[in-house]
Amino acid sequence: MSPRRPSLKPRKPPAAAGGGSPALLRKYRGLLSKHDALVRKLDERTTTFTLSSWALETSASALAVLRTGEVVVANARWRALSRERGPWWREEKGQGTGPTYAALRDLAEAEAVLAEAEGGARITRFRQVRGAQPQVLEVRTERVTHPLAGQVLVLARDITAQARDEEELAQARATLLERAQLRALGELAAGMAHDLRNTLNAMRLRLEMLQRDASAITEHGQHHMDALARIVADAGERVGRLQDFSRPRTRSTVERVQLLDVIRDAVDIARGGIEHRRDGQASRLDVVLPGTLPQVSGSAMELRYVLINLLINARDAMPRGGTIRVRAGSRG
């Protein structure tokens, strides 16, 4: 049963019996006015406390006050989260994951110690790795200086949806950046292929002119001329494949594709960017292919693009260099 509140109705001062002192009457009226003011203030404080308690208990954020490792007060959301078991991983920017905690209280105590040492607000993210869809919390810990000195306020918010949106946004940005890089690579390759084709055409014309003048070429020289012609023809085919890759991709058509040719083309196009890097940290391609592979239905251009993308990703995953192994085979 709640205590009975004093009445707020104004009280009439008693009449001065037998012509009592006016000073005593004024004093009584002053005390009565102060009493009424205190009652109104108490009523306001009680209303504020009731509203604050309701807001605290119905809040979607978990709130607790810790003192020397013990939970002094906590709301319903905190108690609900405390019943969920971890492990909880602390996310460290640029360093992957940090320490692991079995329960919310454990990580709160650790963060409280760090907040007291740092002397300011500390905001950290924790990820629950148990389950198919991990839960992400943003925990804010701050040392209370006044009037609850020596205590730490802990506020935990469930930001799982926000973290998921941020990850999707980061993936989308990475995809756009990758496409922009590949588009730039295609434009560069188109320009290089055009210049190389002009150079090869000039060399082929010179070779044809020398081959027509057979009297000026010895048998040994003719052998070298034939080898040089084959080299120029092979270089022309490579430039042609580079031009095919650099062309804007339109709607692909389904055709019978020889996988072996697609793999070789992709390796030839990507080899220069993998084995000859400006930073000196080049990687090595180790390619082992069978004599034949079955044909599949698809787009040779799309498959070539996918394989080149995989090779470039493998190179980027080894900034210090290494060996990229390419294997192919059929089953069944």
mmCIF file of C-alpha atoms in Angstrom:
data_model
loop_
_atom_site.group_PDB
_atom_site.id
_atom_site.type_symbol
_atom_site.label_atom_id
_atom_site.label_comp_id
_atom_site.label_asym_id
_atom_site.label_seq_id
_atom_site.Cartn_x
_atom_site.Cartn_y
_atom_site.Cartn_z
ATOM 1 C CA MET A 1 0.000 0.000 0.000
ATOM 2 C CA SER A 2 1.422 3.379 -1.034
ATOM 3 C CA PRO A 3 1.837 6.030 1.661
ATOM 4 C CA ARG A 4 -0.913 8.547 1.993
ATOM 5 C CA ARG A 5 -0.013 11.819 0.336
ATOM 6 C CA PRO A 6 -0.650 15.080 2.130
ATOM 7 C CA SER A 7 -3.699 16.933 0.901
ATOM 8 C CA LEU A 8 -3.081 19.786 -1.532
ATOM 9 C CA LYS A 9 -6.224 21.651 -0.457
ATOM 10 C CA PRO A 10 -5.339 25.019 1.070
ATOM 11 C CA ARG A 11 -5.805 25.064 4.776
ATOM 12 C CA LYS A 12 -7.380 27.973 6.592
ATOM 13 C CA PRO A 13 -5.265 29.332 9.400
ATOM 14 C CA PRO A 14 -6.981 29.219 12.797
ATOM 15 C CA ALA A 15 -8.398 32.468 14.038
ATOM 16 C CA ALA A 16 -6.332 34.250 16.599
ATOM 17 C CA ALA A 17 -7.942 33.356 19.860
ATOM 18 C CA GLY A 18 -8.462 36.299 22.130
ATOM 19 C CA GLY A 19 -6.653 38.645 19.721
ATOM 20 C CA GLY A 20 -3.492 36.516 19.264
ATOM 21 C CA SER A 21 -0.220 37.875 17.947
ATOM 22 C CA PRO A 22 -0.285 38.826 14.221
ATOM 23 C CA ALA A 23 3.388 37.794 13.929
ATOM 24 C CA LEU A 24 2.560 34.217 14.957
ATOM 25 C CA LEU A 25 -0.222 34.108 12.397
ATOM 26 C CA ARG A 26 2.104 35.285 9.617
ATOM 27 C CA LYS A 27 4.648 32.638 10.600
ATOM 28 C CA TYR A 28 2.016 29.935 10.486
ATOM 29 C CA ARG A 29 0.895 31.049 7.043
ATOM 30 C CA GLY A 30 4.513 30.999 5.799
ATOM 31 C CA LEU A 31 5.023 27.463 7.077
ATOM 32 C CA LEU A 32 1.768 26.371 5.475
ATOM 33 C CA SER A 33 2.824 27.839 2.113
ATOM 34 C CA LYS A 34 6.171 26.015 2.260
ATOM 35 C CA HIS A 35 4.363 22.788 3.136
ATOM 36 C CA ASP A 36 2.111 23.117 0.106
ATOM 37 C CA ALA A 37 5.109 23.853 -2.178
ATOM 38 C CA LEU A 38 6.926 20.784 -0.900
ATOM 39 C CA VAL A 39 3.872 18.609 -1.506
ATOM 40 C CA ARG A 40 3.585 19.872 -5.112
ATOM 41 C CA LYS A 41 7.281 19.258 -5.736
ATOM 42 C CA LEU A 42 6.986 15.765 -4.298
ATOM 43 C CA ASP A 43 4.056 15.069 -6.573
ATOM 44 C CA GLU A 44 6.057 16.267 -9.618
ATOM 45 C CA ARG A 45 9.049 14.136 -8.638
ATOM 46 C CA THR A 46 6.807 11.102 -8.150
ATOM 47 C CA THR A 47 5.247 11.594 -11.585
ATOM 48 C CA THR A 48 8.665 12.022 -13.200
ATOM 49 C CA PHE A 49 9.981 8.903 -11.468
ATOM 50 C CA THR A 50 6.981 6.862 -12.579
ATOM 51 C CA LEU A 51 7.345 8.028 -16.178
ATOM 52 C CA SER A 52 11.111 7.379 -16.158
ATOM 53 C CA SER A 53 10.631 3.888 -14.734
ATOM 54 C CA TRP A 54 8.061 3.097 -17.412
ATOM 55 C CA ALA A 55 10.335 4.403 -20.182
ATOM 56 C CA LEU A 56 13.294 2.459 -18.780
ATOM 57 C CA GLU A 57 11.421 -0.836 -18.607
ATOM 58 C CA THR A 58 9.829 -0.509 -22.065
ATOM 59 C CA SER A 59 12.978 0.748 -23.827
ATOM 60 C CA ALA A 60 14.352 -1.342 -26.705
ATOM 61 C CA SER A 61 17.879 -0.637 -25.434
ATOM 62 C CA ALA A 62 19.452 -2.563 -22.592
ATOM 63 C CA LEU A 63 20.535 -0.337 -19.707
ATOM 64 C CA ALA A 64 22.436 -1.225 -16.538
ATOM 65 C CA VAL A 65 24.505 0.463 -13.843
ATOM 66 C CA LEU A 66 27.602 -1.398 -12.648
ATOM 67 C CA ARG A 67 29.678 -0.852 -9.543
ATOM 68 C CA THR A 68 32.868 -2.848 -8.892
ATOM 69 C CA GLY A 69 31.758 -5.568 -11.295
ATOM 70 C CA GLU A 70 28.257 -5.931 -9.851
ATOM 71 C CA VAL A 71 25.023 -4.945 -11.580
ATOM 72 C CA VAL A 72 23.338 -2.378 -9.348
ATOM 73 C CA VAL A 73 20.235 -1.791 -11.469
ATOM 74 C CA ALA A 74 19.129 -3.018 -14.913
ATOM 75 C CA ASN A 75 16.018 -2.831 -17.078
ATOM 76 C CA ALA A 76 14.004 -5.658 -18.615
ATOM 77 C CA ARG A 77 15.861 -5.573 -21.951
ATOM 78 C CA TRP A 78 19.182 -6.013 -20.173
ATOM 79 C CA ARG A 79 17.864 -8.994 -18.243
ATOM 80 C CA ALA A 80 16.574 -10.546 -21.469
ATOM 81 C CA LEU A 81 19.905 -10.111 -23.252
ATOM 82 C CA SER A 82 21.765 -11.461 -20.240
ATOM 83 C CA ARG A 83 19.943 -14.767 -20.649
ATOM 84 C CA GLU A 84 21.338 -15.196 -24.162
ATOM 85 C CA ARG A 85 24.594 -17.089 -24.284
ATOM 86 C CA GLY A 86 27.546 -16.113 -26.426
ATOM 87 C CA PRO A 87 30.191 -16.227 -27.436
ATOM 88 C CA TRP A 88 30.327 -12.490 -28.072
ATOM 89 C CA TRP A 89 33.210 -11.255 -30.223
ATOM 90 C CA ARG A 90 34.485 -7.713 -29.905
ATOM 91 C CA GLU A 91 34.864 -6.157 -33.336
ATOM 92 C CA GLU A 92 38.131 -4.304 -33.792
ATOM 93 C CA LYS A 93 38.341 -1.927 -36.741
ATOM 94 C CA GLY A 94 41.055 -3.034 -39.113
ATOM 95 C CA GLN A 95 42.021 -5.938 -36.839
ATOM 96 C CA GLY A 96 39.187 -8.438 -37.351
ATOM 97 C CA THR A 97 37.809 -9.741 -34.072
ATOM 98 C CA GLY A 98 39.034 -9.182 -30.543
ATOM 99 C CA PRO A 99 38.434 -10.971 -27.226
ATOM 100 C CA THR A 100 35.523 -13.358 -26.703
ATOM 101 C CA TYR A 101 33.017 -13.220 -23.831
ATOM 102 C CA ALA A 102 30.552 -15.895 -22.771
ATOM 103 C CA ALA A 103 27.770 -13.559 -21.607
ATOM 104 C CA LEU A 104 26.657 -9.949 -21.765
ATOM 105 C CA ARG A 105 27.619 -9.352 -18.153
ATOM 106 C CA ASP A 106 31.189 -10.519 -18.799
ATOM 107 C CA LEU A 107 31.727 -8.122 -21.675
ATOM 108 C CA ALA A 108 30.030 -5.302 -19.711
ATOM 109 C CA GLU A 109 32.425 -5.785 -16.800
ATOM 110 C CA ALA A 110 35.422 -5.754 -19.152
ATOM 111 C CA GLU A 111 34.178 -2.623 -20.921
ATOM 112 C CA ALA A 112 33.492 -0.963 -17.549
ATOM 113 C CA VAL A 113 37.102 -1.473 -16.520
ATOM 114 C CA LEU A 114 38.311 0.038 -19.805
ATOM 115 C CA ALA A 115 35.869 2.949 -19.469
ATOM 116 C CA GLU A 116 37.111 3.728 -15.963
ATOM 117 C CA ALA A 117 40.711 3.609 -17.175
ATOM 118 C CA GLU A 118 40.039 5.831 -20.193
ATOM 119 C CA GLY A 119 37.900 8.263 -18.236
ATOM 120 C CA GLY A 120 35.403 8.818 -21.034
ATOM 121 C CA ALA A 121 32.657 7.239 -23.086
ATOM 122 C CA ARG A 122 33.613 4.026 -24.846
ATOM 123 C CA ILE A 123 31.574 2.644 -27.776
ATOM 124 C CA THR A 124 32.282 -0.885 -29.000
ATOM 125 C CA ARG A 125 30.525 -3.411 -31.202
ATOM 126 C CA PHE A 126 30.071 -7.046 -30.237
ATOM 127 C CA ARG A 127 28.931 -9.847 -32.522
ATOM 128 C CA GLN A 128 27.265 -13.037 -31.375
ATOM 129 C CA VAL A 129 28.707 -15.776 -33.562
ATOM 130 C CA ARG A 130 26.284 -18.479 -32.484
ATOM 131 C CA GLY A 131 23.502 -19.244 -34.970
ATOM 132 C CA ALA A 132 22.981 -18.691 -38.694
ATOM 133 C CA GLN A 133 22.144 -14.989 -38.228
ATOM 134 C CA PRO A 134 24.563 -13.424 -35.735
ATOM 135 C CA GLN A 135 23.348 -10.652 -33.455
ATOM 136 C CA VAL A 136 25.292 -7.388 -33.265
ATOM 137 C CA LEU A 137 25.267 -5.100 -30.232
ATOM 138 C CA GLU A 138 26.626 -1.587 -29.862
ATOM 139 C CA VAL A 139 27.742 -1.183 -26.253
ATOM 140 C CA ARG A 140 28.377 2.263 -24.766
ATOM 141 C CA THR A 141 30.095 2.393 -21.386
ATOM 142 C CA GLU A 142 30.735 5.591 -19.468
ATOM 143 C CA ARG A 143 31.961 6.314 -15.971
ATOM 144 C CA VAL A 144 29.487 8.270 -13.869
ATOM 145 C CA THR A 145 31.137 11.208 -12.110
ATOM 146 C CA HIS A 146 28.184 12.850 -10.364
ATOM 147 C CA PRO A 147 26.181 12.094 -8.317
ATOM 148 C CA LEU A 148 26.861 8.325 -8.553
ATOM 149 C CA ALA A 149 30.635 8.489 -8.486
ATOM 150 C CA GLY A 150 32.379 5.142 -8.892
ATOM 151 C CA GLN A 151 29.626 3.605 -11.003
ATOM 152 C CA VAL A 152 29.583 2.816 -14.721
ATOM 153 C CA LEU A 153 26.578 3.262 -16.996
ATOM 154 C CA VAL A 154 26.249 0.588 -19.715
ATOM 155 C CA LEU A 155 23.896 1.030 -22.681
ATOM 156 C CA ALA A 156 23.539 -1.801 -25.230
ATOM 157 C CA ARG A 157 21.630 -1.377 -28.504
ATOM 158 C CA ASP A 158 20.714 -4.150 -30.933
ATOM 159 C CA ILE A 159 22.042 -2.934 -34.302
ATOM 160 C CA THR A 160 21.847 -6.248 -36.166
ATOM 161 C CA ALA A 161 19.765 -4.775 -39.003
ATOM 162 C CA GLN A 162 22.026 -1.711 -39.230
ATOM 163 C CA ALA A 163 25.169 -3.877 -39.340
ATOM 164 C CA ARG A 164 23.625 -6.048 -42.049
ATOM 165 C CA ASP A 165 22.761 -2.976 -44.120
ATOM 166 C CA GLU A 166 26.309 -1.649 -43.671
ATOM 167 C CA GLU A 167 27.783 -4.964 -44.843
ATOM 168 C CA GLU A 168 25.522 -5.026 -47.891
ATOM 169 C CA LEU A 169 26.464 -1.420 -48.666
ATOM 170 C CA ALA A 170 30.169 -2.253 -48.357
ATOM 171 C CA GLN A 171 29.749 -5.234 -50.690
ATOM 172 C CA ALA A 172 27.868 -3.091 -53.197
ATOM 173 C CA ARG A 173 30.606 -0.458 -53.093
ATOM 174 C CA ALA A 174 33.271 -3.117 -53.562
ATOM 175 C CA THR A 175 31.371 -4.539 -56.536
ATOM 176 C CA LEU A 176 31.027 -1.093 -58.117
ATOM 177 C CA LEU A 177 34.716 -0.413 -57.548
ATOM 178 C CA GLU A 178 35.647 -3.755 -59.076
ATOM 179 C CA ARG A 179 33.477 -3.079 -62.099
ATOM 180 C CA ALA A 180 35.017 0.363 -62.498
ATOM 181 C CA GLN A 181 38.508 -1.141 -62.327
ATOM 182 C CA LEU A 182 37.618 -3.800 -64.882
ATOM 183 C CA ARG A 183 36.051 -1.158 -67.126
ATOM 184 C CA ALA A 184 39.236 0.901 -66.903
ATOM 185 C CA LEU A 185 41.261 -2.236 -67.601
ATOM 186 C CA GLY A 186 39.117 -2.928 -70.653
ATOM 187 C CA GLU A 187 39.584 0.590 -71.984
ATOM 188 C CA LEU A 188 43.318 0.363 -71.440
ATOM 189 C CA ALA A 189 43.442 -3.058 -73.066
ATOM 190 C CA ALA A 190 41.486 -1.758 -76.067
ATOM 191 C CA GLY A 191 43.979 1.040 -76.634
ATOM 192 C CA MET A 192 46.964 -1.252 -76.212
ATOM 193 C CA ALA A 193 45.463 -3.868 -78.520
ATOM 194 C CA HIS A 194 44.857 -1.251 -81.215
ATOM 195 C CA ASP A 195 48.444 0.004 -81.085
ATOM 196 C CA LEU A 196 49.881 -3.511 -81.001
ATOM 197 C CA ARG A 197 47.774 -4.626 -83.950
ATOM 198 C CA ASN A 198 49.074 -1.698 -86.018
ATOM 199 C CA THR A 199 52.651 -2.615 -85.099
ATOM 200 C CA LEU A 200 52.095 -6.287 -85.917
ATOM 201 C CA ASN A 201 50.500 -5.412 -89.265
ATOM 202 C CA ALA A 202 53.569 -3.377 -90.181
ATOM 203 C CA MET A 203 55.874 -6.244 -89.167
ATOM 204 C CA ARG A 204 53.801 -8.756 -91.141
ATOM 205 C CA LEU A 205 54.022 -6.614 -94.280
ATOM 206 C CA ARG A 206 57.787 -6.407 -93.919
ATOM 207 C CA LEU A 207 58.044 -10.154 -93.481
ATOM 208 C CA GLU A 208 55.924 -10.791 -96.571
ATOM 209 C CA MET A 209 58.133 -8.490 -98.594
ATOM 210 C CA LEU A 210 61.288 -10.285 -97.399
ATOM 211 C CA GLN A 211 59.787 -13.709 -98.090
ATOM 212 C CA ARG A 212 58.990 -12.712 -101.671
ATOM 213 C CA ASP A 213 62.657 -11.859 -102.264
ATOM 214 C CA ALA A 214 63.795 -15.473 -101.818
ATOM 215 C CA SER A 215 67.159 -14.904 -103.559
ATOM 216 C CA ALA A 216 68.312 -12.630 -100.720
ATOM 217 C CA ILE A 217 67.482 -15.146 -98.013
ATOM 218 C CA THR A 218 69.519 -18.229 -97.253
ATOM 219 C CA GLU A 219 67.985 -21.494 -96.141
ATOM 220 C CA HIS A 220 68.978 -20.799 -92.537
ATOM 221 C CA GLY A 221 67.567 -17.291 -92.771
ATOM 222 C CA GLN A 222 64.328 -18.631 -94.208
ATOM 223 C CA HIS A 223 63.957 -20.821 -91.147
ATOM 224 C CA HIS A 224 64.225 -17.768 -88.900
ATOM 225 C CA MET A 225 61.811 -15.855 -91.112
ATOM 226 C CA ASP A 226 59.204 -18.629 -90.815
ATOM 227 C CA ALA A 227 59.630 -18.711 -87.035
ATOM 228 C CA LEU A 228 59.245 -14.944 -86.854
ATOM 229 C CA ALA A 229 56.095 -15.130 -88.966
ATOM 230 C CA ARG A 230 54.613 -17.689 -86.603
ATOM 231 C CA ILE A 231 55.458 -15.476 -83.613
ATOM 232 C CA VAL A 232 53.760 -12.472 -85.241
ATOM 233 C CA ALA A 233 50.681 -14.585 -86.076
ATOM 234 C CA ASP A 234 50.490 -15.881 -82.523
ATOM 235 C CA ALA A 235 50.846 -12.340 -81.151
ATOM 236 C CA GLY A 236 48.042 -11.238 -83.473
ATOM 237 C CA GLU A 237 45.749 -13.915 -82.064
ATOM 238 C CA ARG A 238 46.534 -12.804 -78.519
ATOM 239 C CA VAL A 239 45.781 -9.190 -79.381
ATOM 240 C CA GLY A 240 42.496 -10.322 -80.919
ATOM 241 C CA ARG A 241 41.511 -12.085 -77.708
ATOM 242 C CA LEU A 242 42.461 -8.974 -75.740
ATOM 243 C CA GLN A 243 40.215 -6.868 -77.978
ATOM 244 C CA ASP A 244 37.335 -9.297 -77.508
ATOM 245 C CA PHE A 245 37.696 -8.978 -73.752
ATOM 246 C CA SER A 246 37.846 -5.175 -73.821
ATOM 247 C CA ARG A 247 34.695 -4.729 -75.908
ATOM 248 C CA PRO A 248 31.561 -3.637 -74.000
ATOM 249 C CA ARG A 249 29.563 -6.698 -73.062
ATOM 250 C CA THR A 250 26.177 -6.904 -74.710
ATOM 251 C CA ARG A 251 23.516 -9.516 -74.221
ATOM 252 C CA SER A 252 25.336 -12.828 -74.325
ATOM 253 C CA THR A 253 24.249 -15.670 -76.605
ATOM 254 C CA VAL A 254 24.205 -19.310 -75.591
ATOM 255 C CA GLU A 255 26.533 -21.464 -77.654
ATOM 256 C CA ARG A 256 28.611 -24.589 -77.412
ATOM 257 C CA VAL A 257 31.805 -23.546 -75.650
ATOM 258 C CA GLN A 258 35.114 -25.389 -75.530
ATOM 259 C CA LEU A 259 36.230 -24.889 -71.930
ATOM 260 C CA LEU A 260 39.865 -25.612 -72.664
ATOM 261 C CA ASP A 261 40.103 -22.686 -75.093
ATOM 262 C CA VAL A 262 38.291 -20.377 -72.664
ATOM 263 C CA ILE A 263 40.669 -21.270 -69.806
ATOM 264 C CA ARG A 264 43.753 -20.781 -71.983
ATOM 265 C CA ASP A 265 42.491 -17.423 -73.241
ATOM 266 C CA ALA A 266 41.733 -16.226 -69.710
ATOM 267 C CA VAL A 267 45.173 -17.310 -68.455
ATOM 268 C CA ASP A 268 46.922 -15.618 -71.386
ATOM 269 C CA ILE A 269 45.059 -12.333 -70.833
ATOM 270 C CA ALA A 270 45.608 -12.253 -67.070
ATOM 271 C CA ARG A 271 49.174 -13.570 -67.057
ATOM 272 C CA GLY A 272 50.831 -10.215 -67.672
ATOM 273 C CA GLY A 273 49.059 -8.530 -64.751
ATOM 274 C CA ILE A 274 49.857 -11.449 -62.437
ATOM 275 C CA GLU A 275 53.484 -12.285 -63.225
ATOM 276 C CA HIS A 276 54.677 -8.718 -63.912
ATOM 277 C CA ARG A 277 53.588 -6.281 -61.183
ATOM 278 C CA ARG A 278 54.979 -2.804 -60.670
ATOM 279 C CA ASP A 279 55.449 -3.278 -56.941
ATOM 280 C CA GLY A 280 57.732 -6.254 -57.547
ATOM 281 C CA GLN A 281 55.507 -8.654 -55.573
ATOM 282 C CA ALA A 282 54.677 -10.797 -58.588
ATOM 283 C CA SER A 283 52.837 -14.076 -58.380
ATOM 284 C CA ARG A 284 53.457 -17.226 -60.387
ATOM 285 C CA LEU A 285 50.887 -19.086 -62.442
ATOM 286 C CA ASP A 286 50.989 -22.875 -62.235
ATOM 287 C CA VAL A 287 48.655 -24.137 -64.965
ATOM 288 C CA VAL A 288 47.969 -27.835 -65.483
ATOM 289 C CA LEU A 289 45.273 -28.620 -68.028
ATOM 290 C CA PRO A 290 44.130 -31.932 -69.513
ATOM 291 C CA GLY A 291 44.287 -32.707 -73.208
ATOM 292 C CA THR A 292 40.547 -32.321 -73.680
ATOM 293 C CA LEU A 293 37.541 -31.020 -71.786
ATOM 294 C CA PRO A 294 33.873 -31.499 -72.648
ATOM 295 C CA GLN A 295 31.950 -28.723 -74.339
ATOM 296 C CA VAL A 296 29.295 -26.855 -72.362
ATOM 297 C CA SER A 297 26.396 -24.579 -73.243
ATOM 298 C CA GLY A 298 27.039 -20.965 -72.356
ATOM 299 C CA SER A 299 28.789 -17.770 -73.396
ATOM 300 C CA ALA A 300 32.528 -17.941 -74.035
ATOM 301 C CA MET A 301 32.849 -14.218 -73.330
ATOM 302 C CA GLU A 302 31.040 -14.473 -69.981
ATOM 303 C CA LEU A 303 33.012 -17.538 -68.900
ATOM 304 C CA ARG A 304 36.273 -15.861 -69.900
ATOM 305 C CA TYR A 305 35.300 -12.784 -67.869
ATOM 306 C CA VAL A 306 34.515 -14.901 -64.806
ATOM 307 C CA LEU A 307 37.832 -16.769 -64.999
ATOM 308 C CA ILE A 308 39.834 -13.553 -65.450
ATOM 309 C CA ASN A 309 38.020 -12.059 -62.470
ATOM 310 C CA LEU A 310 38.883 -15.115 -60.355
ATOM 311 C CA LEU A 311 42.541 -14.889 -61.348
ATOM 312 C CA ILE A 312 42.693 -11.173 -60.517
ATOM 313 C CA ASN A 313 41.020 -11.789 -57.143
ATOM 314 C CA ALA A 314 43.521 -14.550 -56.385
ATOM 315 C CA ARG A 315 46.379 -12.166 -57.192
ATOM 316 C CA ASP A 316 44.933 -9.419 -54.986
ATOM 317 C CA ALA A 317 44.493 -11.901 -52.118
ATOM 318 C CA MET A 318 48.287 -12.408 -52.057
ATOM 319 C CA PRO A 319 49.821 -8.911 -51.845
ATOM 320 C CA ARG A 320 53.242 -10.431 -51.090
ATOM 321 C CA GLY A 321 53.153 -12.757 -54.058
ATOM 322 C CA GLY A 322 52.715 -16.480 -54.276
ATOM 323 C CA THR A 323 51.623 -19.266 -56.590
ATOM 324 C CA ILE A 324 48.218 -19.387 -58.267
ATOM 325 C CA ARG A 325 47.383 -22.940 -59.313
ATOM 326 C CA VAL A 326 44.942 -23.477 -62.167
ATOM 327 C CA ARG A 327 43.522 -26.977 -62.552
ATOM 328 C CA ALA A 328 40.757 -28.363 -64.745
ATOM 329 C CA GLY A 329 39.138 -31.758 -65.130
ATOM 330 C CA SER A 330 35.858 -33.555 -65.670
ATOM 331 C CA ARG A 331 33.938 -36.000 -63.515
ATOM 332 C CA GLY A 332 31.364 -38.591 -64.452
#
